[in-house]
Amino acid sequence: MNPSFFQDLPPPPDLYAVDRALHAELRRRLPADVATVLAPRLEALGCATTDELLALGDEAERDPPRHVPYAPWGKRTDEIRVSPAWRALKDFSARHALVATGYDASLGSSRRVAQAALLHLFSASSATAMCPLAMTDAAARVLLDVAPDALQRRLVPRLTSTDPATFITSGQWMTERTGGSDVSDTSTVAHLLERGTAEGDVYALTGVKWFTSATTSELALALGRIEDEGRVVEGSRGLSLFCVDVVREPGAGYRGIVVNRLKDKLGTKALPTAELTLHGVPARRLGEAGHGVKNIAGMLNITRYYNSAAASSAMAQAVARARAYAWKRHALGHPLAASALHAATLDDLEADAAGALALVMEVAHLLGRSEAGVASDDERRRLRALIPLAKLTTGRQAVSCVSECLEAFGGAGYVEDTGLPRMLRDAQVLPIWEGTTNVLSLDVLRAEQKDGAFSAVLTDLVARAATLSSSLPSRGVTLVRDAVTQLAARALAVAAEPTALEENARRLALTCGYCAEALLLADVAMAGKDDAALRFERFTRYRLGGLLG
Ligand code: MFK
């Protein structure tokens, strides 16, 4: 017993320096010129995960947003007070070009891979500042796809700006009290105010939005139902997409918007999420009337890609922290890291994080190719299914991996002032936000029925499984080949029995996600010289090998 003992803590890990899986991914995915341009940016961001970014994230978490509905003398002003650190995180994101990189044509089809690497480093330390960036990027994408030129010219340069003075963010107002997954009962109505302006037709939106995250953003994309002389089209085919300039009138609150309250969430405490009532707020219609769901789906595809990058980021950070701690913490006469059991557990978790990252990078690769206009039809079909597959698989992995990492700290992992429990609370939003595991499994089903998207992924996996190199660890090869064979057989059986489709959608989707990760890790191992083969084998045993691995 040593009464003067206090646990010495490791310094915060530089998340770029320690992430071998990220380095291996970038080596195989980026052309040399892009890698050269990107390396100093990744180094700077990795460095910031040990000081500036970490401090801003912690400070934003300590000083969460507050809703101040009334001014001292009773006037309704609806101020949402956010911390200086939250504002600084927005500036930090602009300076590091986190959104802009996804639109940097000089990076060619590598733009989204480069961006995914930045997001993977940024997100976990950012106190969920990733969330407004996701919606900002998604808004830029939708504006480029369907907005009139004048509106694009005014907004897209600001949404993708690298100058904090001009950078704006966007929210997404979709969910209402009737549902976030099923938007068909959306009750917000839109009345025409002015037709044919250079920026499109202007409407007044009236209704209640139940979840609006990043509510202090300057812009929002919202769903509403056009009411024309009392006539409306019911269901999701009656919904249109609108772009709202969120304007604060000094001393008089938001123009046309009342903030009902901020949500008291399990985690993501620094991020303002509010319930809003819209009282005729002016909004420009985006795209054709009645095509709102289809148009906002383009937004969801980008936010789901960000969600996956947030998941891989959370996992990588949690594993890096647990590993660093394991070298400092002694038990039974040696550092925890020297215990065969603890080391094996951490190796499994590191392989799991590498699998998640590999899938994120595959999505980013295909998204970049699609946006650069060089994707084949087959790649576009795979992308359509891989976005929900990546979101649903990595969201579940993040919760289990971060939970295991908390356990690796023993009791300290369960104590608030260590800062560790926050990682788990924040991870728990990932399988929920932008579509739960089941909702996304159904989305995969719909993508299959419409485009054969799941079949395209499956065909690719079968082909990859057939061409694995004999230099790979044989146990891993056997496990992944068996899993792919079973997946293909089950998919075929289920396809022959349409009543079984929905019930099996989740099992098929998760198995497909894990098989995809395993085969992508095999690709890394076949291309690389470091310990990627070990990560491949670890992953297959951990995720495809049953309880005994
Ligand atoms: C980070 C911190 C966050 C803080 C806390 C937040 C807590 C969470 C709060 C929330 O509520 S998050 C919101 C969760 N909700 C969702 O993510 C939406 C889930 N639902 C879906 O994804 C539905 O599939 C969707 C609403 C998009 C559509 O359902 P519908 O109304 O049944 O439409 P349908 O018929 O499936 O699709 C309409 C059109 O869009 C079709 O095209 P066509 O008209 O040409 O046939 C579809 O093909 C197309 N589409 C749908 N999804 C698509 C898509 N196209 C491309 N990509 C997709 N993903």
Coordinates of C-alpha atoms and ligand atoms in Angstrom, one line a residue:
M1 CA 0.0 0.0 0.0
N2 CA 1.5 3.3 -1.0
P3 CA -0.6 6.2 0.3
S4 CA 1.3 8.8 -1.7
F5 CA 0.5 7.1 -5.0
F6 CA -1.6 9.0 -7.6
Q7 CA -2.1 7.7 -11.0
D8 CA 0.1 9.4 -13.6
L9 CA -1.8 10.2 -16.8
P10 CA -0.5 10.0 -20.3
P11 CA -0.5 13.2 -22.4
P12 CA -3.5 13.3 -24.9
P13 CA -2.5 11.3 -27.9
D14 CA -1.8 13.0 -31.3
L15 CA -4.6 11.2 -33.1
Y16 CA -2.9 11.5 -36.5
A17 CA 0.5 10.3 -35.3
V18 CA -0.9 7.2 -33.5
D19 CA -3.5 6.1 -36.2
R20 CA -1.7 3.4 -38.2
A21 CA -4.9 2.4 -39.9
L22 CA -5.4 5.9 -41.2
H23 CA -1.9 6.1 -42.5
A24 CA -2.3 2.8 -44.3
E25 CA -5.6 3.9 -45.8
L26 CA -4.2 7.1 -47.1
R27 CA -1.1 5.4 -48.6
R28 CA -3.3 3.2 -50.7
R29 CA -6.0 5.6 -51.6
L30 CA -4.4 8.9 -52.4
P31 CA -2.3 9.8 -55.4
A32 CA 1.2 11.1 -54.5
D33 CA 0.5 14.8 -55.3
V34 CA -2.7 14.8 -53.2
A35 CA -0.9 13.0 -50.3
T36 CA 1.9 15.6 -50.4
V37 CA -0.5 18.5 -50.2
L38 CA -2.6 16.9 -47.5
A39 CA 0.1 15.6 -45.1
P40 CA 0.9 19.0 -43.4
R41 CA -2.8 19.7 -43.0
L42 CA -3.3 16.3 -41.3
E43 CA -0.2 16.8 -39.1
A44 CA -1.5 20.2 -38.0
L45 CA -4.9 18.8 -37.2
G46 CA -3.4 15.8 -35.4
C47 CA -1.3 18.2 -33.3
A48 CA -4.5 20.2 -32.5
T49 CA -6.1 17.1 -31.1
T50 CA -3.5 17.3 -28.3
D51 CA -4.1 21.0 -27.5
E52 CA -6.1 23.7 -29.3
L53 CA -9.0 21.5 -30.6
L54 CA -9.1 19.4 -27.4
A55 CA -9.3 22.5 -25.2
L56 CA -12.0 24.1 -27.3
G57 CA -14.1 20.9 -27.3
D58 CA -13.7 20.5 -23.5
E59 CA -14.6 24.2 -22.9
A60 CA -17.6 24.1 -25.2
E61 CA -18.8 21.0 -23.3
R62 CA -18.3 22.7 -19.9
D63 CA -20.3 25.8 -21.1
P64 CA -23.3 24.3 -22.9
P65 CA -25.8 26.5 -24.8
R66 CA -28.6 28.2 -22.9
H67 CA -31.9 29.4 -24.1
V68 CA -32.8 32.9 -22.8
P69 CA -36.4 33.4 -24.0
Y70 CA -37.0 36.9 -22.6
A71 CA -35.1 40.1 -22.2
P72 CA -35.0 41.5 -18.6
W73 CA -38.1 43.6 -19.2
G74 CA -40.2 40.9 -20.7
K75 CA -39.7 41.2 -24.4
R76 CA -39.4 37.9 -26.2
T77 CA -35.9 37.7 -27.6
D78 CA -35.2 33.9 -27.8
E79 CA -31.5 34.2 -27.5
I80 CA -29.5 30.9 -27.7
R81 CA -26.3 31.7 -25.8
V82 CA -23.4 29.5 -27.0
S83 CA -19.9 29.6 -25.5
P84 CA -17.0 31.4 -27.1
A85 CA -15.4 28.0 -27.5
W86 CA -18.3 26.8 -29.6
R87 CA -17.9 29.8 -31.9
A88 CA -14.2 29.2 -32.0
L89 CA -14.8 25.7 -33.1
K90 CA -16.7 27.0 -36.1
D91 CA -13.8 29.3 -37.0
F92 CA -11.4 26.4 -36.5
S93 CA -13.5 24.3 -39.0
A94 CA -13.3 27.0 -41.6
R95 CA -9.6 27.5 -41.2
H96 CA -9.0 23.8 -41.6
A97 CA -11.3 23.6 -44.6
L98 CA -13.3 20.7 -43.3
V99 CA -16.3 21.4 -45.5
A100 CA -14.4 23.1 -48.3
T101 CA -12.1 20.1 -48.9
G102 CA -15.1 18.1 -50.1
Y103 CA -15.6 20.7 -52.9
D104 CA -11.9 21.3 -53.8
A105 CA -11.8 20.4 -57.5
S106 CA -8.0 20.5 -57.4
L107 CA -8.1 17.2 -55.4
G108 CA -10.0 15.6 -58.3
S109 CA -11.9 12.4 -57.3
S110 CA -9.8 12.2 -54.0
R111 CA -11.6 15.2 -52.5
R112 CA -13.9 13.2 -50.2
V113 CA -11.1 10.8 -49.1
A114 CA -9.0 13.8 -48.1
Q115 CA -12.0 15.3 -46.3
A116 CA -12.8 12.0 -44.6
A117 CA -9.3 11.9 -43.2
L118 CA -9.7 15.4 -41.8
L119 CA -13.1 14.6 -40.3
H120 CA -11.8 11.4 -38.8
L121 CA -9.2 13.4 -36.9
F122 CA -11.5 16.3 -36.1
S123 CA -14.8 14.9 -35.0
A124 CA -14.1 13.1 -31.7
S125 CA -12.4 16.1 -30.2
S126 CA -14.9 18.7 -31.5
A127 CA -17.7 18.4 -29.0
T128 CA -20.0 17.5 -31.9
A129 CA -19.1 20.5 -34.0
M130 CA -19.1 17.9 -36.7
C131 CA -22.9 18.0 -36.7
P132 CA -23.3 21.5 -38.1
L133 CA -20.5 20.8 -40.6
A134 CA -22.4 17.7 -41.8
M135 CA -25.5 19.7 -42.5
T136 CA -23.5 22.6 -43.9
D137 CA -21.9 20.3 -46.4
A138 CA -25.2 18.6 -47.2
A139 CA -26.9 22.0 -47.7
A140 CA -24.1 23.0 -50.2
R141 CA -24.6 19.7 -52.0
V142 CA -28.4 20.1 -52.3
L143 CA -28.0 23.8 -53.4
L144 CA -25.6 22.8 -56.1
D145 CA -27.9 20.1 -57.2
V146 CA -31.3 21.9 -57.3
A147 CA -31.1 25.6 -56.4
P148 CA -31.4 28.5 -58.9
D149 CA -28.0 29.9 -59.9
A150 CA -28.5 33.2 -58.0
L151 CA -29.1 31.3 -54.7
Q152 CA -26.1 29.0 -55.3
R153 CA -23.9 32.1 -56.0
R154 CA -25.0 33.8 -52.8
L155 CA -24.8 30.8 -50.4
V156 CA -22.4 28.0 -51.6
P157 CA -19.2 30.1 -51.4
R158 CA -20.1 30.9 -47.8
L159 CA -21.0 27.4 -46.9
T160 CA -17.7 26.1 -48.3
S161 CA -15.6 29.1 -47.2
T162 CA -12.2 28.7 -45.4
D163 CA -12.4 32.3 -44.1
P164 CA -14.0 32.4 -40.6
A165 CA -15.3 35.9 -41.4
T166 CA -17.5 34.6 -44.2
F167 CA -18.1 31.0 -43.3
I168 CA -21.7 30.1 -42.5
T169 CA -23.3 26.9 -41.3
S170 CA -26.7 25.3 -42.1
G171 CA -29.2 23.3 -40.0
Q172 CA -31.7 20.8 -41.2
W173 CA -35.4 21.1 -40.1
M174 CA -37.1 17.8 -41.0
T175 CA -38.3 16.0 -37.9
E176 CA -41.6 17.0 -36.5
R177 CA -43.6 15.6 -33.5
T178 CA -45.2 13.0 -35.8
G179 CA -41.8 11.5 -36.7
G180 CA -38.3 11.7 -37.9
S181 CA -38.1 8.4 -39.7
D182 CA -41.5 8.7 -41.3
V183 CA -41.9 12.3 -42.6
S184 CA -45.1 11.7 -44.4
D185 CA -47.2 13.4 -41.7
T186 CA -45.2 16.6 -41.8
S187 CA -47.6 19.4 -40.9
T188 CA -45.6 22.5 -41.6
V189 CA -47.4 24.4 -44.4
A190 CA -46.0 26.7 -47.0
H191 CA -47.9 29.7 -48.5
L192 CA -46.7 31.4 -51.6
L193 CA -45.4 34.9 -51.0
E194 CA -43.6 35.8 -54.2
R195 CA -43.2 33.9 -57.5
G196 CA -40.2 34.1 -59.8
T197 CA -37.5 35.9 -57.9
A198 CA -34.0 35.3 -59.1
E199 CA -33.5 33.0 -56.1
G200 CA -36.7 31.1 -56.8
D201 CA -40.3 31.2 -55.4
V202 CA -40.6 32.5 -51.9
Y203 CA -43.0 31.0 -49.4
A204 CA -44.0 31.6 -45.8
L205 CA -43.5 28.5 -43.6
T206 CA -45.7 27.8 -40.6
G207 CA -45.4 24.8 -38.2
V208 CA -43.4 23.2 -35.5
K209 CA -40.0 21.5 -35.9
W210 CA -39.3 19.1 -33.1
F211 CA -35.5 18.5 -33.6
T212 CA -33.4 21.2 -35.1
S213 CA -29.7 20.8 -34.4
A214 CA -27.2 23.5 -34.8
T215 CA -30.0 26.0 -34.3
T216 CA -27.6 29.0 -34.2
S217 CA -26.7 28.3 -37.9
E218 CA -27.3 31.1 -40.4
L219 CA -29.3 28.9 -42.8
A220 CA -31.6 25.8 -42.6
L221 CA -33.1 23.4 -45.1
A222 CA -36.7 22.5 -44.2
L223 CA -39.5 20.3 -45.4
G224 CA -43.0 21.8 -45.8
R225 CA -46.3 21.1 -47.5
I226 CA -47.4 23.7 -50.0
E227 CA -51.0 24.9 -49.4
D228 CA -52.6 26.4 -52.4
E229 CA -56.0 28.0 -51.8
G230 CA -56.6 25.4 -49.0
R231 CA -55.6 22.5 -51.2
V232 CA -52.7 20.2 -50.1
V233 CA -51.3 16.9 -51.3
E234 CA -51.1 14.5 -48.3
G235 CA -48.2 12.1 -47.6
S236 CA -44.6 12.5 -48.6
R237 CA -45.3 13.2 -52.2
G238 CA -46.9 16.5 -51.0
L239 CA -43.7 17.7 -49.4
S240 CA -41.3 20.3 -50.8
L241 CA -37.8 21.4 -49.7
F242 CA -37.2 25.0 -48.6
C243 CA -34.2 27.1 -47.8
V244 CA -34.5 29.5 -44.8
D245 CA -32.2 32.4 -44.1
V246 CA -32.2 32.4 -40.3
V247 CA -32.2 36.0 -39.4
R248 CA -31.8 37.5 -35.9
E249 CA -33.3 40.9 -35.4
P250 CA -31.1 42.7 -32.9
G251 CA -33.0 42.6 -29.5
A252 CA -36.1 41.0 -31.1
G253 CA -35.2 37.3 -31.5
Y254 CA -35.4 35.4 -34.8
R255 CA -37.5 36.7 -37.7
G256 CA -40.6 34.5 -37.8
I257 CA -39.2 31.9 -35.5
V258 CA -39.9 31.2 -31.8
V259 CA -37.6 28.9 -29.9
N260 CA -39.8 26.7 -27.7
R261 CA -36.9 25.2 -25.8
L262 CA -33.5 23.5 -26.1
K263 CA -33.5 19.7 -25.9
D264 CA -32.0 18.2 -22.7
K265 CA -30.1 15.4 -24.5
L266 CA -28.1 12.4 -23.2
G267 CA -25.0 13.7 -24.8
T268 CA -23.7 16.2 -27.5
K269 CA -24.2 18.8 -24.7
A270 CA -22.3 21.6 -26.5
L271 CA -24.5 21.4 -29.6
P272 CA -27.7 23.4 -29.4
T273 CA -30.7 21.3 -30.5
A274 CA -34.1 23.1 -30.3
E275 CA -37.8 22.8 -30.8
L276 CA -38.9 25.7 -33.0
T277 CA -42.3 27.2 -34.0
L278 CA -42.2 28.8 -37.4
H279 CA -44.6 31.7 -37.8
G280 CA -44.6 32.5 -41.5
V281 CA -40.8 32.5 -41.8
P282 CA -39.8 33.4 -45.4
A283 CA -38.2 30.5 -47.3
R284 CA -37.1 29.8 -50.9
R285 CA -38.4 26.6 -52.5
L286 CA -35.6 24.3 -53.7
G287 CA -36.3 22.0 -56.6
E288 CA -39.7 21.1 -57.9
A289 CA -42.8 21.3 -55.7
G290 CA -43.6 17.8 -54.3
H291 CA -40.0 16.6 -54.6
G292 CA -39.0 17.6 -51.1
V293 CA -38.2 14.1 -49.8
K294 CA -36.2 13.1 -52.8
N295 CA -34.2 16.4 -52.5
I296 CA -33.6 16.1 -48.8
A297 CA -32.5 12.5 -49.4
G298 CA -29.5 14.0 -51.1
M299 CA -28.8 15.9 -47.9
L300 CA -29.2 12.8 -45.8
N301 CA -26.6 10.9 -47.9
I302 CA -24.0 13.5 -47.0
T303 CA -24.9 13.7 -43.3
R304 CA -24.9 9.9 -43.1
Y305 CA -21.4 9.9 -44.5
Y306 CA -20.4 12.4 -41.9
N307 CA -22.0 10.3 -39.2
S308 CA -19.9 7.3 -40.3
A309 CA -16.7 9.5 -40.1
A310 CA -17.8 10.6 -36.6
A311 CA -18.1 7.0 -35.6
S312 CA -14.7 6.0 -36.9
S313 CA -13.3 9.1 -35.2
A314 CA -14.9 8.3 -31.8
M315 CA -13.6 4.7 -32.0
A316 CA -10.0 5.8 -32.9
Q317 CA -9.9 8.4 -30.2
A318 CA -11.3 6.0 -27.5
V319 CA -8.8 3.2 -28.5
A320 CA -5.9 5.7 -28.6
R321 CA -6.8 6.9 -25.1
A322 CA -7.2 3.4 -23.7
R323 CA -3.9 2.3 -25.2
A324 CA -2.0 5.3 -23.9
Y325 CA -3.4 4.7 -20.4
A326 CA -2.6 1.0 -20.5
W327 CA 1.2 2.0 -20.7
K328 CA 0.9 4.2 -17.6
R329 CA -1.3 2.1 -15.5
H330 CA 0.4 -0.8 -13.5
A331 CA -1.4 -3.8 -12.2
L332 CA -0.1 -7.2 -11.0
G333 CA 3.5 -6.0 -11.3
H334 CA 3.5 -4.7 -14.9
P335 CA 1.9 -2.1 -17.1
L336 CA -1.6 -3.1 -18.2
A337 CA -0.4 -3.0 -21.8
A338 CA 2.0 -5.9 -21.0
S339 CA -0.9 -8.1 -19.9
A340 CA -1.6 -10.6 -22.8
L341 CA -5.3 -10.3 -22.2
H342 CA -5.5 -6.6 -22.0
A343 CA -3.3 -6.2 -25.1
A344 CA -5.4 -8.6 -27.0
T345 CA -8.6 -6.7 -26.1
L346 CA -7.1 -3.5 -27.2
D347 CA -5.9 -5.1 -30.4
D348 CA -9.4 -6.3 -31.1
L349 CA -10.8 -2.8 -30.6
E350 CA -8.1 -1.2 -32.7
A351 CA -9.0 -3.6 -35.5
D352 CA -12.7 -2.8 -35.1
A353 CA -11.9 0.9 -35.4
A354 CA -9.7 0.2 -38.5
G355 CA -12.7 -1.7 -40.0
A356 CA -15.0 1.2 -39.5
L357 CA -12.4 3.6 -41.0
A358 CA -12.0 1.3 -44.0
L359 CA -15.7 1.4 -44.8
V360 CA -15.8 5.2 -44.3
M361 CA -12.9 5.6 -46.7
E362 CA -14.7 3.3 -49.3
V363 CA -17.8 5.5 -49.1
A364 CA -15.6 8.7 -49.4
H365 CA -13.8 7.2 -52.3
L366 CA -17.0 6.4 -54.2
L367 CA -18.7 9.7 -53.2
G368 CA -15.6 11.6 -54.5
R369 CA -15.7 9.7 -57.8
S370 CA -19.5 10.3 -58.1
E371 CA -19.2 14.0 -57.5
A372 CA -16.2 14.3 -59.8
G373 CA -18.3 12.7 -62.5
V374 CA -16.1 9.7 -63.0
A375 CA -18.0 6.9 -61.2
S376 CA -19.4 4.0 -63.2
D377 CA -23.0 2.9 -62.9
D378 CA -21.9 0.0 -60.7
E379 CA -20.0 2.4 -58.4
R380 CA -23.0 4.7 -58.1
R381 CA -25.2 1.7 -57.2
R382 CA -22.7 0.5 -54.6
L383 CA -22.5 4.0 -53.1
R384 CA -26.3 4.2 -52.8
A385 CA -26.3 1.1 -50.6
L386 CA -22.9 1.6 -48.9
I387 CA -23.9 5.0 -47.4
P388 CA -26.7 3.5 -45.2
L389 CA -24.7 0.3 -44.6
A390 CA -21.7 2.3 -43.4
K391 CA -23.9 4.6 -41.2
L392 CA -25.7 1.7 -39.6
T393 CA -22.7 -0.5 -39.1
T394 CA -20.2 2.1 -37.8
G395 CA -22.9 3.7 -35.5
R396 CA -23.3 0.4 -33.7
Q397 CA -19.6 -0.3 -33.7
A398 CA -18.9 3.1 -32.1
V399 CA -21.2 2.5 -29.2
S400 CA -19.7 -1.0 -28.4
C401 CA -16.1 0.1 -29.0
V402 CA -16.3 3.2 -26.9
S403 CA -18.1 1.3 -24.1
E404 CA -15.3 -1.3 -24.1
C405 CA -12.7 1.5 -24.0
L406 CA -14.4 3.0 -21.0
E407 CA -14.2 -0.4 -19.4
A408 CA -10.4 -0.4 -20.1
F409 CA -10.1 2.5 -17.6
G410 CA -11.9 0.5 -14.8
G411 CA -13.8 2.7 -12.4
A412 CA -12.3 5.9 -13.8
G413 CA -14.2 5.2 -17.0
Y414 CA -17.4 5.6 -15.1
V415 CA -16.6 8.9 -13.3
E416 CA -17.7 12.1 -14.9
D417 CA -14.7 14.3 -14.0
T418 CA -12.3 12.1 -15.9
G419 CA -14.1 13.3 -19.0
L420 CA -14.4 9.7 -20.2
P421 CA -18.2 9.0 -19.9
R422 CA -18.8 11.8 -22.3
M423 CA -17.3 9.7 -25.1
L424 CA -20.0 7.1 -24.6
R425 CA -22.9 9.6 -24.4
D426 CA -21.7 11.2 -27.6
A427 CA -21.3 7.9 -29.4
Q428 CA -24.8 6.9 -28.5
V429 CA -26.2 9.6 -30.8
L430 CA -24.5 8.0 -33.8
P431 CA -26.9 5.0 -34.3
I432 CA -29.9 7.4 -33.8
W433 CA -29.2 10.7 -35.6
E434 CA -30.0 10.7 -39.4
G435 CA -31.8 7.3 -39.2
T436 CA -31.7 4.4 -36.8
T437 CA -30.2 1.0 -37.6
N438 CA -33.6 -0.4 -38.5
V439 CA -34.6 2.6 -40.6
L440 CA -31.4 2.4 -42.5
S441 CA -31.8 -1.3 -43.0
L442 CA -35.1 -0.6 -44.7
D443 CA -33.4 2.1 -46.7
V444 CA -31.0 -0.5 -48.0
L445 CA -34.0 -2.7 -48.9
R446 CA -35.6 0.2 -50.8
A447 CA -32.3 0.9 -52.6
E448 CA -32.1 -2.7 -53.6
Q449 CA -35.7 -2.7 -54.9
K450 CA -35.2 0.5 -56.9
D451 CA -31.6 0.2 -58.2
G452 CA -30.3 -3.2 -57.3
A453 CA -27.9 -1.4 -54.9
F454 CA -27.5 -4.1 -52.3
S455 CA -26.9 -6.7 -55.1
A456 CA -24.2 -4.6 -56.5
V457 CA -22.4 -4.5 -53.1
L458 CA -22.9 -8.2 -52.6
T459 CA -21.5 -9.0 -56.1
D460 CA -18.5 -6.9 -55.3
L461 CA -17.9 -8.7 -51.9
V462 CA -18.2 -12.1 -53.5
A463 CA -15.6 -11.1 -56.1
R464 CA -13.3 -9.7 -53.5
A465 CA -13.6 -12.8 -51.3
A466 CA -12.7 -15.0 -54.3
T467 CA -9.5 -13.1 -55.0
L468 CA -7.9 -12.9 -51.6
S469 CA -4.1 -13.3 -51.6
S470 CA -2.7 -16.5 -50.1
S471 CA -0.3 -14.3 -48.2
L472 CA -3.1 -13.2 -45.9
P473 CA -3.6 -15.0 -42.5
S474 CA -5.6 -18.2 -43.4
R475 CA -8.0 -18.0 -40.4
G476 CA -9.1 -14.5 -41.5
V477 CA -9.5 -15.6 -45.1
T478 CA -11.6 -18.6 -44.0
L479 CA -13.8 -16.5 -41.7
V480 CA -14.6 -13.8 -44.2
R481 CA -15.2 -16.3 -47.1
D482 CA -17.6 -18.3 -45.0
A483 CA -19.4 -15.1 -43.9
V484 CA -19.8 -13.9 -47.4
T485 CA -21.0 -17.3 -48.6
Q486 CA -23.6 -17.4 -45.8
L487 CA -24.6 -13.8 -46.5
A488 CA -25.2 -14.4 -50.2
A489 CA -27.1 -17.6 -49.5
R490 CA -29.4 -15.8 -47.0
A491 CA -29.9 -12.9 -49.3
L492 CA -31.0 -15.3 -52.0
A493 CA -33.3 -17.2 -49.7
V494 CA -34.9 -14.1 -48.4
A495 CA -35.3 -12.6 -51.9
A496 CA -37.3 -15.7 -52.8
E497 CA -39.7 -15.1 -49.9
P498 CA -40.8 -11.4 -49.9
T499 CA -42.6 -11.7 -46.6
A500 CA -39.3 -12.4 -44.9
L501 CA -37.5 -9.4 -46.4
E502 CA -38.2 -6.8 -43.8
E503 CA -37.7 -9.1 -40.8
N504 CA -34.2 -10.0 -42.2
A505 CA -33.2 -6.6 -43.4
R506 CA -31.2 -5.6 -40.3
R507 CA -29.3 -9.0 -40.0
L508 CA -28.4 -8.8 -43.7
A509 CA -27.4 -5.2 -43.5
L510 CA -25.1 -5.6 -40.5
T511 CA -23.5 -8.8 -41.8
C512 CA -22.9 -7.1 -45.1
G513 CA -21.3 -4.1 -43.3
Y514 CA -18.9 -6.3 -41.4
C515 CA -18.1 -8.4 -44.4
A516 CA -17.3 -5.2 -46.4
E517 CA -15.1 -4.0 -43.6
A518 CA -13.2 -7.3 -43.4
L519 CA -12.6 -7.3 -47.2
L520 CA -11.5 -3.7 -47.3
L521 CA -9.1 -4.5 -44.5
A522 CA -7.8 -7.4 -46.6
D523 CA -7.2 -4.9 -49.4
V524 CA -5.2 -2.7 -47.1
A525 CA -3.2 -5.7 -46.0
M526 CA -2.5 -6.8 -49.5
A527 CA -1.3 -3.3 -50.4
G528 CA 0.6 -2.5 -47.3
K529 CA 3.8 -3.5 -45.5
D530 CA 2.9 -2.7 -41.9
D531 CA 0.7 -4.6 -39.4
A532 CA -2.4 -4.4 -41.6
A533 CA -2.6 -8.2 -42.0
L534 CA -2.8 -8.5 -38.3
R535 CA -5.6 -6.0 -38.1
F536 CA -7.4 -7.9 -40.9
E537 CA -7.1 -11.2 -39.0
R538 CA -8.1 -9.6 -35.6
F539 CA -11.1 -8.0 -37.2
T540 CA -12.4 -11.2 -38.8
R541 CA -12.1 -13.1 -35.5
Y542 CA -13.7 -10.2 -33.5
R543 CA -16.6 -9.5 -35.8
L544 CA -17.1 -12.7 -37.9
G545 CA -15.7 -15.4 -35.7
G546 CA -18.5 -15.8 -33.1
L547 CA -17.7 -15.7 -29.3
L548 CA -14.5 -17.7 -29.5
G549 CA -13.1 -15.8 -32.4
Ligands
MFK1 C1 -25.5 15.0 -33.9 C2 -26.4 15.4 -32.8 C3 -27.8 15.2 -33.1 C4 -28.7 15.6 -31.9 C5 -29.8 14.8 -31.6 C6 -30.6 14.4 -32.8 C7 -31.6 13.3 -32.5 C8 -32.2 12.7 -33.7 C9 -33.3 13.5 -34.4 C10 -33.8 13.0 -35.7 O1 -35.0 13.0 -35.8 S1 -32.7 12.6 -36.9 C11 -33.7 12.3 -38.3 C12 -33.9 10.9 -38.5 N1 -34.6 10.7 -39.8 C13 -34.1 10.3 -40.9 O2 -32.9 10.1 -41.0 C14 -35.0 10.0 -42.0 C15 -35.3 8.5 -42.1 N2 -36.2 8.2 -43.2 C16 -35.7 7.9 -44.4 O3 -34.5 7.9 -44.6 C17 -36.7 7.7 -45.5 O4 -36.3 6.8 -46.3 C18 -37.0 9.0 -46.3 C19 -37.7 10.0 -45.3 C20 -35.8 9.7 -46.8 C21 -38.0 8.7 -47.4 O5 -39.1 8.0 -47.1 P1 -40.5 8.1 -47.9 O6 -41.2 9.3 -47.5 O7 -41.2 6.7 -47.7 O8 -40.1 8.2 -49.4 P2 -39.6 7.2 -50.5 O9 -40.8 6.9 -51.4 O10 -38.9 6.0 -49.9 O11 -38.5 8.1 -51.3 C22 -38.9 9.2 -52.1 C23 -37.9 9.4 -53.2 O12 -36.6 9.7 -52.6 C24 -37.7 8.2 -54.0 O13 -37.3 8.6 -55.3 P3 -38.4 8.5 -56.5 O14 -39.4 9.6 -56.2 O15 -37.6 8.9 -57.8 O16 -38.9 7.1 -56.5 C25 -36.5 7.5 -53.4 O17 -35.7 6.7 -54.3 C26 -35.7 8.8 -53.0 N3 -34.7 8.5 -51.9 C27 -35.1 8.1 -50.6 N4 -34.0 8.0 -49.9 C28 -32.9 8.2 -50.7 C29 -33.4 8.5 -52.0 N5 -32.6 8.8 -53.0 C30 -31.3 8.8 -52.8 N6 -30.8 8.5 -51.5 C31 -31.5 8.2 -50.5 N7 -31.0 7.9 -49.3

